[in-house]
Coordinates of N, CA and C in Angstrom, one line a residue:
M1 N 0.8 -1.2 0.0 CA 0.0 0.0 0.0 C 0.9 1.3 0.0
K2 N 0.6 2.2 -0.9 CA 1.3 3.4 -0.9 C 1.1 4.3 0.3
K3 N 2.2 4.9 0.8 CA 2.1 5.7 2.0 C 1.8 7.2 1.6
N4 N 1.2 7.9 2.5 CA 1.1 9.4 2.3 C 1.4 10.1 3.6
M5 N 1.4 11.4 3.7 CA 1.9 12.1 4.8 C 1.0 11.8 6.0
H6 N -0.3 11.5 5.8 CA -1.2 11.2 6.9 C -0.9 9.9 7.7
D7 N 0.0 9.1 7.1 CA 0.3 7.8 7.7 C 1.3 8.0 8.8
F8 N 2.1 9.1 8.9 CA 3.1 9.2 9.9 C 2.5 9.1 11.3
E9 N 1.5 9.9 11.6 CA 1.0 9.9 13.0 C 0.4 8.5 13.4
K10 N -0.3 7.9 12.4 CA -1.0 6.6 12.7 C 0.1 5.5 13.0
E11 N 1.1 5.5 12.1 CA 2.1 4.4 12.3 C 3.1 4.6 13.4
L12 N 3.3 5.8 13.8 CA 4.3 6.1 14.8 C 3.6 6.1 16.2
A13 N 2.3 6.2 16.3 CA 1.6 6.4 17.6 C 1.9 5.3 18.6
P14 N 2.0 4.0 18.2 CA 2.3 3.0 19.2 C 3.7 3.2 19.8
F15 N 4.7 3.6 19.0 CA 6.0 3.8 19.5 C 6.1 5.0 20.5
K16 N 5.4 6.0 20.1 CA 5.4 7.2 21.0 C 4.7 6.9 22.3
A17 N 3.6 6.1 22.3 CA 2.9 5.7 23.5 C 3.9 4.9 24.4
A18 N 4.7 4.0 23.8 CA 5.6 3.2 24.5 C 6.6 4.0 25.2
L19 N 7.0 5.1 24.6 CA 8.0 6.0 25.2 C 7.4 6.9 26.3
T20 N 6.2 7.3 26.1 CA 5.5 8.2 27.0 C 5.3 7.4 28.3
H21 N 5.0 6.2 28.2 CA 4.6 5.4 29.4 C 5.7 4.4 29.8
H22 N 6.9 4.7 29.4 CA 8.0 3.8 29.7 C 8.3 3.7 31.2
P23 N 8.6 2.6 31.8 CA 8.8 2.4 33.2 C 10.0 3.1 33.7
L24 N 10.9 3.6 32.8 CA 12.1 4.3 33.3 C 11.8 5.4 34.2
Y25 N 10.8 6.2 33.8 CA 10.5 7.5 34.5 C 10.2 7.2 36.0
T26 N 9.4 6.2 36.3 CA 9.0 6.0 37.6 C 10.1 5.3 38.4
K27 N 11.1 4.8 37.8 CA 12.3 4.2 38.5 C 13.3 5.2 39.0
I28 N 13.2 6.5 38.5 CA 14.2 7.5 38.9 C 13.7 8.2 40.2
Q29 N 14.3 7.8 41.3 CA 13.8 8.3 42.6 C 14.9 8.8 43.5
S30 N 16.2 8.8 43.0 CA 17.3 9.3 43.8 C 18.3 10.0 43.0
I31 N 19.2 10.7 43.6 CA 20.3 11.3 42.9 C 21.2 10.3 42.1
E32 N 21.3 9.1 42.7 CA 22.1 8.1 42.1 C 21.4 7.6 40.8
D33 N 20.1 7.6 40.8 CA 19.3 7.3 39.6 C 19.5 8.3 38.5
I34 N 19.5 9.6 39.0 CA 19.7 10.7 38.0 C 21.1 10.6 37.4
H35 N 22.1 10.2 38.2 CA 23.4 10.0 37.6 C 23.5 9.0 36.5
V36 N 22.8 7.8 36.8 CA 22.8 6.7 35.8 C 22.1 7.2 34.5
F37 N 21.0 7.9 34.7 CA 20.3 8.4 33.5 C 21.1 9.4 32.7
M38 N 21.7 10.4 33.4 CA 22.4 11.5 32.7 C 23.7 10.9 32.0
E39 N 24.4 10.0 32.7 CA 25.6 9.5 32.1 C 25.4 8.7 30.8
Q40 N 24.3 8.2 30.6 CA 24.0 7.5 29.3 C 23.3 8.5 28.4
H41 N 22.3 9.2 28.9 CA 21.5 10.1 28.0 C 22.3 11.2 27.4
V42 N 23.4 11.6 28.0 CA 24.2 12.7 27.5 C 24.7 12.4 26.0
F43 N 24.9 11.1 25.7 CA 25.3 10.8 24.3 C 24.2 11.1 23.3
A44 N 22.9 10.9 23.7 CA 21.8 11.3 22.8 C 21.7 12.8 22.7
V45 N 22.0 13.5 23.8 CA 22.0 15.0 23.7 C 23.1 15.5 22.7
W46 N 24.3 14.8 22.8 CA 25.4 15.2 21.9 C 25.1 14.9 20.5
D47 N 24.7 13.6 20.2 CA 24.7 13.2 18.7 C 23.5 13.9 18.0
F48 N 22.5 14.4 18.8 CA 21.4 15.2 18.2 C 22.0 16.3 17.3
M49 N 23.1 17.0 17.7 CA 23.6 18.1 17.0 C 24.2 17.7 15.7
S50 N 24.7 16.5 15.5 CA 25.2 16.0 14.2 C 24.0 15.9 13.2
L51 N 22.9 15.4 13.7 CA 21.7 15.4 12.8 C 21.3 16.8 12.4
V52 N 21.3 17.7 13.3 CA 21.0 19.1 13.0 C 21.9 19.7 12.0
K53 N 23.2 19.5 12.2 CA 24.2 20.1 11.4 C 24.2 19.5 10.0
K54 N 23.9 18.2 9.9 CA 23.8 17.6 8.6 C 22.7 18.2 7.8
L55 N 21.5 18.4 8.5 CA 20.4 19.1 7.9 C 20.7 20.5 7.4
Q56 N 21.5 21.2 8.3 CA 21.9 22.6 7.9 C 22.8 22.6 6.7
I57 N 23.7 21.6 6.6 CA 24.6 21.5 5.4 C 23.8 21.3 4.2
E58 N 22.8 20.4 4.2 CA 22.0 20.0 3.1 C 20.9 21.0 2.7
L59 N 20.4 21.7 3.7 CA 19.2 22.5 3.4 C 19.5 24.0 3.3
T60 N 20.7 24.4 3.6 CA 21.1 25.8 3.5 C 22.4 25.8 2.7
T61 N 22.9 27.0 2.3 CA 24.2 27.1 1.6 C 25.3 27.4 2.6
T62 N 26.2 26.4 2.7 CA 27.3 26.5 3.7 C 28.7 26.5 3.0
Q63 N 28.7 26.8 1.7 CA 29.9 26.9 1.0 C 29.9 28.2 0.1
L64 N 31.1 28.6 -0.4 CA 31.2 29.8 -1.1 C 31.5 29.5 -2.6
P65 N 31.1 30.3 -3.5 CA 30.2 31.5 -3.3 C 28.8 31.1 -3.0
W66 N 28.1 31.9 -2.2 CA 26.8 31.6 -1.8 C 25.8 31.6 -2.9
I67 N 24.8 30.7 -2.9 CA 23.7 30.7 -3.8 C 22.4 30.4 -3.0
P68 N 21.3 30.8 -3.4 CA 20.0 30.6 -2.6 C 19.8 29.1 -2.4
S69 N 19.2 28.8 -1.3 CA 18.8 27.4 -1.0 C 17.6 27.0 -1.8
K70 N 17.6 25.7 -2.1 CA 16.4 25.1 -2.8 C 15.3 24.9 -1.8
Y71 N 15.6 25.0 -0.5 CA 14.6 24.6 0.5 C 14.5 25.8 1.5
P72 N 14.0 26.9 1.1 CA 14.0 28.1 2.0 C 13.2 27.8 3.3
Q73 N 12.1 27.1 3.2 CA 11.2 26.9 4.4 C 12.0 26.0 5.4
A74 N 12.5 24.8 4.9 CA 13.2 23.9 5.7 C 14.5 24.6 6.2
G75 N 15.2 25.4 5.4 CA 16.4 26.0 5.8 C 16.2 27.0 7.0
R76 N 15.0 27.7 6.9 CA 14.7 28.6 8.0 C 14.6 27.8 9.3
L77 N 13.8 26.7 9.3 CA 13.6 25.9 10.5 C 15.0 25.4 11.1
I78 N 15.8 24.9 10.2 CA 17.1 24.4 10.7 C 18.0 25.5 11.2
N79 N 18.0 26.7 10.5 CA 18.8 27.8 11.1 C 18.3 28.2 12.4
E80 N 17.0 28.2 12.6 CA 16.5 28.6 13.9 C 16.9 27.6 15.0
I81 N 16.8 26.3 14.7 CA 17.2 25.3 15.6 C 18.7 25.3 15.9
V82 N 19.5 25.5 14.9 CA 20.9 25.6 15.2 C 21.2 26.8 16.1
W83 N 20.6 27.9 15.8 CA 20.8 29.1 16.7 C 20.4 28.8 18.1
G84 N 19.3 28.2 18.3 CA 18.8 27.9 19.7 C 19.6 26.8 20.4
E85 N 20.1 25.8 19.6 CA 20.7 24.6 20.2 C 22.2 24.9 20.4
E86 N 22.8 25.7 19.5 CA 24.3 25.8 19.5 C 24.8 27.1 20.3
T87 N 23.9 28.1 20.4 CA 24.4 29.4 21.0 C 23.3 30.0 21.8
D88 N 22.7 29.2 22.7 CA 21.7 29.7 23.6 C 22.3 30.3 24.9
L89 N 21.5 30.8 25.8 CA 21.9 31.3 27.0 C 21.6 30.3 28.2
N90 N 22.6 30.1 29.0 CA 22.4 29.2 30.1 C 21.7 29.9 31.3
K91 N 21.6 29.2 32.4 CA 20.9 29.8 33.5 C 21.5 31.1 34.0
D92 N 22.8 31.2 33.8 CA 23.5 32.4 34.3 C 23.7 33.4 33.2
G93 N 23.0 33.3 32.1 CA 23.2 34.2 31.0 C 24.4 34.1 30.1
E94 N 25.1 33.0 30.3 CA 26.3 32.7 29.5 C 25.9 32.0 28.2
I95 N 26.6 32.4 27.1 CA 26.3 31.7 25.8 C 27.0 30.3 25.7
M96 N 26.2 29.3 25.5 CA 26.7 28.0 25.3 C 25.6 27.1 24.6
S97 N 26.1 26.0 24.1 CA 25.1 25.0 23.5 C 24.3 24.3 24.5
H98 N 23.2 23.7 24.1 CA 22.4 22.9 25.0 C 23.2 21.7 25.5
F99 N 24.1 21.2 24.7 CA 24.9 20.1 25.1 C 25.8 20.5 26.2
E100 N 26.4 21.7 26.1 CA 27.3 22.2 27.2 C 26.5 22.5 28.5
M101 N 25.2 22.9 28.3 CA 24.4 23.1 29.4 C 24.1 21.8 30.2
Y102 N 24.0 20.7 29.4 CA 23.7 19.4 29.9 C 25.0 18.9 30.7
L103 N 26.1 19.1 30.2 CA 27.4 18.8 30.9 C 27.4 19.6 32.2
Q104 N 27.1 20.9 32.1 CA 27.1 21.7 33.3 C 26.1 21.2 34.4
A105 N 25.0 20.7 33.9 CA 24.0 20.1 34.8 C 24.5 18.8 35.4
M106 N 25.2 18.0 34.6 CA 25.8 16.8 35.2 C 26.8 17.1 36.2
Q107 N 27.7 18.1 36.0 CA 28.7 18.4 37.0 C 28.1 18.9 38.3
E108 N 27.0 19.7 38.1 CA 26.4 20.2 39.3 C 25.8 19.1 40.1
A109 N 25.2 18.1 39.4 CA 24.5 17.0 40.1 C 25.5 16.0 40.6
G110 N 26.8 16.1 40.2 CA 27.8 15.1 40.6 C 27.8 13.9 39.7
A111 N 27.3 13.9 38.5 CA 27.4 12.8 37.6 C 28.7 12.8 36.9
N112 N 29.1 11.7 36.5 CA 30.4 11.5 35.8 C 30.4 11.9 34.4
T113 N 31.2 12.8 34.0 CA 31.3 13.3 32.6 C 32.5 12.7 31.9
L114 N 33.3 11.9 32.5 CA 34.6 11.5 32.0 C 34.4 10.7 30.6
D115 N 33.4 9.8 30.5 CA 33.2 9.0 29.3 C 32.9 10.0 28.1
M116 N 32.1 10.9 28.4 CA 31.8 11.9 27.3 C 33.0 12.7 26.9
Q117 N 33.7 13.2 27.9 CA 34.9 14.0 27.6 C 35.9 13.2 26.8
E118 N 36.2 12.0 27.2 CA 37.2 11.2 26.5 C 36.7 10.9 25.1
F119 N 35.4 10.7 24.9 CA 34.8 10.5 23.6 C 35.1 11.7 22.7
L120 N 34.9 12.9 23.2 CA 35.2 14.1 22.4 C 36.7 14.3 22.1
V121 N 37.5 14.0 23.1 CA 39.0 14.1 22.9 C 39.4 13.2 21.7
R122 N 38.9 12.0 21.7 CA 39.3 11.1 20.6 C 38.8 11.6 19.2
L123 N 37.6 12.2 19.2 CA 37.1 12.7 17.9 C 38.0 13.9 17.5
S124 N 38.3 14.8 18.5 CA 39.1 16.0 18.2 C 40.5 15.6 17.7
Q125 N 41.0 14.4 17.9 CA 42.3 13.9 17.5 C 42.2 13.3 16.0
G126 N 41.0 13.3 15.5 CA 40.8 12.9 14.1 C 40.4 11.4 13.9
T127 N 40.1 10.8 15.0 CA 39.6 9.4 15.0 C 38.2 9.4 14.4
T128 N 37.9 8.5 13.5 CA 36.5 8.5 12.9 C 35.5 8.1 14.0
I129 N 34.3 8.6 13.8 CA 33.2 8.3 14.7 C 33.0 6.8 14.9
E130 N 33.1 6.1 13.8 CA 32.8 4.7 13.8 C 33.9 4.0 14.7
Q131 N 35.1 4.4 14.6 CA 36.2 3.8 15.4 C 36.0 4.1 16.9
V132 N 35.7 5.4 17.1 CA 35.5 5.8 18.5 C 34.4 5.0 19.2
I133 N 33.3 4.9 18.5 CA 32.2 4.1 19.0 C 32.6 2.7 19.3
R134 N 33.2 2.1 18.3 CA 33.6 0.7 18.4 C 34.6 0.4 19.5
E135 N 35.6 1.3 19.7 CA 36.6 1.1 20.7 C 36.3 1.6 22.1
S136 N 35.2 2.3 22.2 CA 34.8 2.9 23.5 C 34.4 1.8 24.5
T137 N 34.3 2.2 25.7 CA 33.8 1.3 26.8 C 32.3 1.6 27.1
L138 N 31.6 2.3 26.2 CA 30.2 2.6 26.4 C 29.4 1.3 26.4
T139 N 28.2 1.5 27.0 CA 27.3 0.3 27.1 C 26.8 0.0 25.7
P140 N 26.5 -1.3 25.4 CA 26.1 -1.7 24.1 C 24.9 -0.9 23.6
Y141 N 23.9 -0.6 24.4 CA 22.8 0.1 23.9 C 23.1 1.6 23.6
V142 N 24.0 2.2 24.2 CA 24.5 3.5 23.8 C 25.2 3.4 22.5
K143 N 26.1 2.5 22.3 CA 26.8 2.3 21.1 C 25.8 2.1 19.9
D144 N 24.8 1.2 20.1 CA 23.8 1.0 19.1 C 23.1 2.3 18.7
F145 N 22.8 3.1 19.7 CA 22.0 4.3 19.5 C 22.9 5.3 18.6
L146 N 24.2 5.4 19.0 CA 25.0 6.3 18.3 C 25.3 5.8 16.8
S147 N 25.5 4.5 16.7 CA 25.7 3.9 15.4 C 24.5 4.1 14.5
F148 N 23.3 4.0 15.0 CA 22.1 4.3 14.2 C 22.1 5.7 13.7
T149 N 22.4 6.6 14.6 CA 22.4 8.1 14.2 C 23.4 8.3 13.1
F150 N 24.6 7.8 13.2 CA 25.6 8.1 12.1 C 25.4 7.3 10.9
S151 N 24.8 6.1 11.0 CA 24.5 5.4 9.8 C 23.4 6.1 9.0
T152 N 22.4 6.7 9.8 CA 21.4 7.5 9.1 C 22.0 8.7 8.4
I153 N 22.9 9.4 9.0 CA 23.5 10.5 8.4 C 24.3 10.1 7.1
A154 N 24.9 8.9 7.2 CA 25.7 8.4 6.1 C 24.9 8.0 4.8
T155 N 23.6 7.9 5.0 CA 22.7 7.5 3.9 C 22.7 8.7 2.9
N156 N 22.8 9.9 3.4 CA 22.7 11.1 2.6 C 21.3 11.3 2.0
K157 N 20.4 10.6 2.5 CA 19.0 10.7 2.1 C 18.3 11.8 3.0
I158 N 18.2 13.0 2.5 CA 17.8 14.1 3.4 C 16.4 13.9 4.0
H159 N 15.5 13.3 3.3 CA 14.1 13.0 3.8 C 14.2 12.0 4.9
V160 N 15.1 11.0 4.9 CA 15.3 10.1 5.9 C 15.9 10.7 7.2
I161 N 16.9 11.5 7.0 CA 17.5 12.2 8.1 C 16.6 13.1 8.8
A162 N 15.8 13.8 8.0 CA 14.8 14.8 8.5 C 13.7 14.0 9.3
A163 N 13.3 12.8 8.9 CA 12.3 12.1 9.6 C 12.9 11.6 11.0
V164 N 14.1 11.1 11.0 CA 14.8 10.7 12.2 C 14.9 11.9 13.2
F165 N 15.3 13.0 12.6 CA 15.4 14.2 13.4 C 14.0 14.7 14.0
T166 N 13.0 14.7 13.2 CA 11.7 15.2 13.6 C 11.0 14.2 14.6
F167 N 11.0 13.0 14.3 CA 10.1 12.0 15.1 C 10.9 11.3 16.1
G168 N 12.2 11.1 15.9 CA 13.0 10.3 16.8 C 13.7 11.2 17.9
R169 N 13.8 12.5 17.6 CA 14.6 13.3 18.5 C 13.9 14.5 19.0
E170 N 12.6 14.5 18.9 CA 11.8 15.6 19.5 C 11.8 15.4 21.0
D171 N 11.2 16.2 21.8 CA 11.2 16.1 23.2 C 10.4 14.8 23.6
L172 N 11.1 13.8 24.0 CA 10.5 12.5 24.4 C 10.6 12.2 25.9
I173 N 10.8 13.2 26.7 CA 10.8 13.1 28.1 C 9.5 13.7 28.6
P174 N 8.6 12.9 29.2 CA 7.3 13.4 29.6 C 7.3 14.3 30.8
D175 N 6.2 14.9 31.1 CA 6.1 15.9 32.2 C 6.4 15.2 33.5
M176 N 6.0 13.9 33.7 CA 6.2 13.3 35.0 C 7.7 13.2 35.4
F177 N 8.5 13.0 34.4 CA 10.0 13.0 34.6 C 10.5 14.3 35.2
I178 N 10.0 15.4 34.5 CA 10.4 16.7 34.9 C 9.9 17.0 36.4
E179 N 8.7 16.6 36.7 CA 8.2 16.8 38.0 C 9.0 16.0 39.1
M180 N 9.4 14.8 38.7 CA 10.3 14.0 39.7 C 11.6 14.7 39.9
V181 N 12.2 15.3 38.9 CA 13.4 16.0 39.0 C 13.2 17.2 39.9
K182 N 12.1 17.9 39.8 CA 11.8 19.1 40.6 C 11.6 18.7 42.1
N183 N 11.0 17.5 42.3 CA 10.7 17.0 43.6 C 12.1 16.7 44.3
L184 N 13.0 16.1 43.5 CA 14.3 15.8 44.1 C 15.0 17.1 44.5
R185 N 14.8 18.1 43.7 CA 15.5 19.4 44.0 C 14.9 20.0 45.3
K186 N 13.6 19.8 45.6 CA 13.0 20.3 46.8 C 13.6 19.6 48.0
E187 N 14.1 18.4 47.8 CA 14.8 17.6 48.9 C 16.2 18.0 49.1
G188 N 16.7 19.0 48.3 CA 18.0 19.5 48.5 C 19.0 19.0 47.5
V189 N 18.6 18.2 46.5 CA 19.5 17.7 45.5 C 19.8 18.8 44.5
P190 N 21.1 19.1 44.2 CA 21.5 20.2 43.3 C 21.2 19.9 41.9
L191 N 20.0 20.3 41.4 CA 19.6 20.0 40.1 C 19.0 21.3 39.3
K192 N 19.4 22.5 39.8 CA 18.8 23.7 39.2 C 19.2 23.8 37.7
H193 N 20.4 23.4 37.4 CA 20.8 23.5 36.0 C 20.1 22.4 35.1
L194 N 19.9 21.3 35.6 CA 19.1 20.3 34.9 C 17.7 20.7 34.6
I195 N 17.1 21.3 35.7 CA 15.7 21.8 35.5 C 15.7 22.9 34.5
Y196 N 16.6 23.8 34.5 CA 16.7 24.8 33.5 C 16.8 24.3 32.1
Y197 N 17.7 23.3 32.0 CA 17.9 22.7 30.7 C 16.6 22.1 30.1
L198 N 15.9 21.3 31.0 CA 14.7 20.7 30.5 C 13.6 21.7 30.2
D199 N 13.5 22.7 31.1 CA 12.5 23.8 30.8 C 12.8 24.6 29.6
R200 N 14.1 24.8 29.4 CA 14.5 25.6 28.2 C 14.3 24.8 26.9
H201 N 14.5 23.5 27.0 CA 14.3 22.7 25.8 C 12.8 22.8 25.4
I202 N 11.9 22.7 26.3 CA 10.5 22.8 26.0 C 10.1 24.1 25.5
E203 N 10.7 25.2 26.1 CA 10.4 26.6 25.7 C 10.9 26.8 24.2
V204 N 12.2 26.4 24.0 CA 12.7 26.6 22.6 C 12.0 25.8 21.6
D205 N 11.7 24.6 21.9 CA 11.0 23.8 20.9 C 9.6 24.4 20.5
G206 N 8.9 24.8 21.6 CA 7.6 25.5 21.4 C 6.6 24.8 20.5
D207 N 5.7 25.6 20.1 CA 4.6 25.0 19.2 C 5.0 25.3 17.7
E208 N 6.0 26.1 17.5 CA 6.3 26.5 16.1 C 7.1 25.4 15.4
H209 N 8.2 24.9 16.1 CA 9.1 24.0 15.4 C 8.5 22.7 15.0
G210 N 7.5 22.2 15.8 CA 6.9 20.9 15.5 C 6.2 21.0 14.1
P211 N 5.2 21.9 13.9 CA 4.6 22.0 12.6 C 5.6 22.3 11.5
M212 N 6.6 23.2 11.8 CA 7.6 23.5 10.7 C 8.4 22.2 10.3
A213 N 8.7 21.4 11.3 CA 9.4 20.1 11.0 C 8.6 19.2 10.1
L214 N 7.3 19.1 10.4 CA 6.4 18.3 9.5 C 6.3 18.9 8.1
Q215 N 6.3 20.2 8.0 CA 6.3 20.8 6.7 C 7.6 20.6 6.0
M216 N 8.7 20.5 6.8 CA 10.0 20.2 6.2 C 10.0 18.8 5.5
I217 N 9.5 17.8 6.2 CA 9.4 16.5 5.7 C 8.5 16.4 4.5
E218 N 7.4 17.1 4.5 CA 6.5 17.1 3.4 C 7.2 17.8 2.2
E219 N 8.0 18.8 2.4 CA 8.7 19.5 1.3 C 9.8 18.6 0.7
L220 N 10.4 17.8 1.6 CA 11.5 17.0 1.2 C 11.0 15.7 0.5
C221 N 9.9 15.2 0.9 CA 9.3 14.0 0.3 C 8.6 14.3 -1.0
Q222 N 8.2 15.5 -1.2 CA 7.6 15.9 -2.5 C 6.5 15.0 -3.0
G223 N 5.7 14.5 -2.0 CA 4.6 13.6 -2.4 C 5.0 12.3 -3.0
D224 N 6.2 11.9 -3.0 CA 6.7 10.7 -3.5 C 6.4 9.5 -2.5
P225 N 5.6 8.6 -2.9 CA 5.2 7.5 -1.9 C 6.4 6.7 -1.4
E226 N 7.4 6.5 -2.3 CA 8.6 5.8 -1.9 C 9.4 6.5 -0.8
K227 N 9.6 7.8 -1.0 CA 10.3 8.7 0.0 C 9.5 8.7 1.3
I228 N 8.2 8.8 1.2 CA 7.4 8.8 2.4 C 7.5 7.5 3.2
S229 N 7.5 6.4 2.4 CA 7.7 5.1 3.1 C 9.0 5.0 3.7
E230 N 10.1 5.4 3.1 CA 11.4 5.4 3.6 C 11.5 6.3 4.9
A231 N 10.8 7.4 4.8 CA 10.8 8.3 6.0 C 10.1 7.7 7.2
I232 N 9.0 7.1 6.9 CA 8.2 6.5 8.0 C 9.0 5.3 8.6
A233 N 9.6 4.5 7.8 CA 10.4 3.4 8.3 C 11.6 3.9 9.1
A234 N 12.3 4.9 8.7 CA 13.4 5.5 9.5 C 12.9 6.1 10.8
A235 N 11.7 6.7 10.8 CA 11.2 7.3 12.0 C 10.9 6.2 13.0
K236 N 10.3 5.1 12.5 CA 10.0 3.9 13.4 C 11.3 3.4 14.0
T237 N 12.3 3.2 13.2 CA 13.5 2.7 13.8 C 14.1 3.6 14.8
A238 N 14.0 4.9 14.5 CA 14.6 5.9 15.5 C 13.8 5.8 16.8
L239 N 12.5 5.6 16.8 CA 11.8 5.5 18.0 C 12.1 4.2 18.7
E240 N 12.3 3.1 17.9 CA 12.7 1.8 18.5 C 14.1 2.0 19.2
M241 N 15.0 2.7 18.6 CA 16.3 2.9 19.2 C 16.2 3.7 20.5
R242 N 15.3 4.7 20.5 CA 15.1 5.4 21.8 C 14.5 4.5 22.8
I243 N 13.6 3.6 22.5 CA 13.0 2.7 23.4 C 14.1 1.8 24.0
K244 N 15.0 1.3 23.1 CA 16.1 0.4 23.5 C 17.0 1.2 24.5
L245 N 17.3 2.4 24.2 CA 18.1 3.2 25.1 C 17.5 3.4 26.4
W246 N 16.2 3.7 26.5 CA 15.4 3.8 27.7 C 15.4 2.4 28.5
D247 N 15.2 1.3 27.7 CA 15.3 0.0 28.3 C 16.6 -0.3 29.0
G248 N 17.7 0.1 28.3 CA 19.0 -0.2 28.8 C 19.3 0.6 30.1
I249 N 18.9 1.9 30.1 CA 19.0 2.7 31.3 C 18.2 2.2 32.5
S250 N 16.9 1.8 32.1 CA 16.0 1.3 33.1 C 16.5 0.1 33.8
A251 N 17.2 -0.8 33.0 CA 17.7 -2.0 33.6 C 18.9 -1.8 34.6
E252 N 19.5 -0.6 34.5 CA 20.6 -0.3 35.3 C 20.2 0.3 36.7
L253 N 18.9 0.7 36.7 CA 18.4 1.4 37.9 C 18.0 0.3 38.9
T254 N 18.3 0.6 40.2 CA 18.0 -0.4 41.2 C 16.8 0.0 42.1
S255 N 16.3 1.2 41.8 CA 15.2 1.7 42.6 C 13.9 0.9 42.3
N256 N 13.0 0.7 43.3 CA 11.7 0.1 43.0 C 10.8 1.1 42.3
V257 N 9.9 0.5 41.6 CA 8.9 1.4 40.9 C 7.9 1.9 41.9
L258 N 7.6 3.2 41.7 CA 6.7 3.9 42.6 C 5.3 3.2 42.5
I259 N 4.6 3.0 43.6 CA 3.2 2.5 43.5 C 2.2 3.6 43.7

């Protein structure tokens, strides 16, 4: 059966529901649980920017001499997201990326940032992303998550990359998680930077970027049923990979589920 743009929501709904109601959220009850979560999740925060930058490269003009983009609507969305994600203001009014805000939140909470820092050092030395992932001591589910991201980028299929970006990397942390974090802070746990990061992400995403992202996919698929099918399949896999990431983190938590 040929796919159309209306099939996205229907086919992705079960995966989104599984993420919204994932048991991970109710297992996070202590600062130690926050540490486990952040030390794994930080890699998803980091690799998001490679998806964004790949879209910026493909949807805007990033070489000289400049020529107008073929995708002005999609280009505007990506430029807005790059501006907000790469050069935002942190809680103290300092300019930094959301990834750097997340590292700052980890340091404040006492989480270990060494694995992430070593990962970046190896990349800065010119080691390929594939080799860094393969040779790292990261958990298998984080390795799989990263490998999927960069294999998606390597397809150079812009409609596929856009679908993974839009449906697999939107805000997938429900309100109950944010409330738990705020409750831990009330108990004296130092999490003000994490709360700011979460609130800021929701604020920056807003109601505008979601509809614009859907329009971007529609523009890139151009009504082609084959491209729409590929985009839907990629979005499903992206959500499956996020579920596996959540499953892996959840399995590491020792707290009992709240009743």
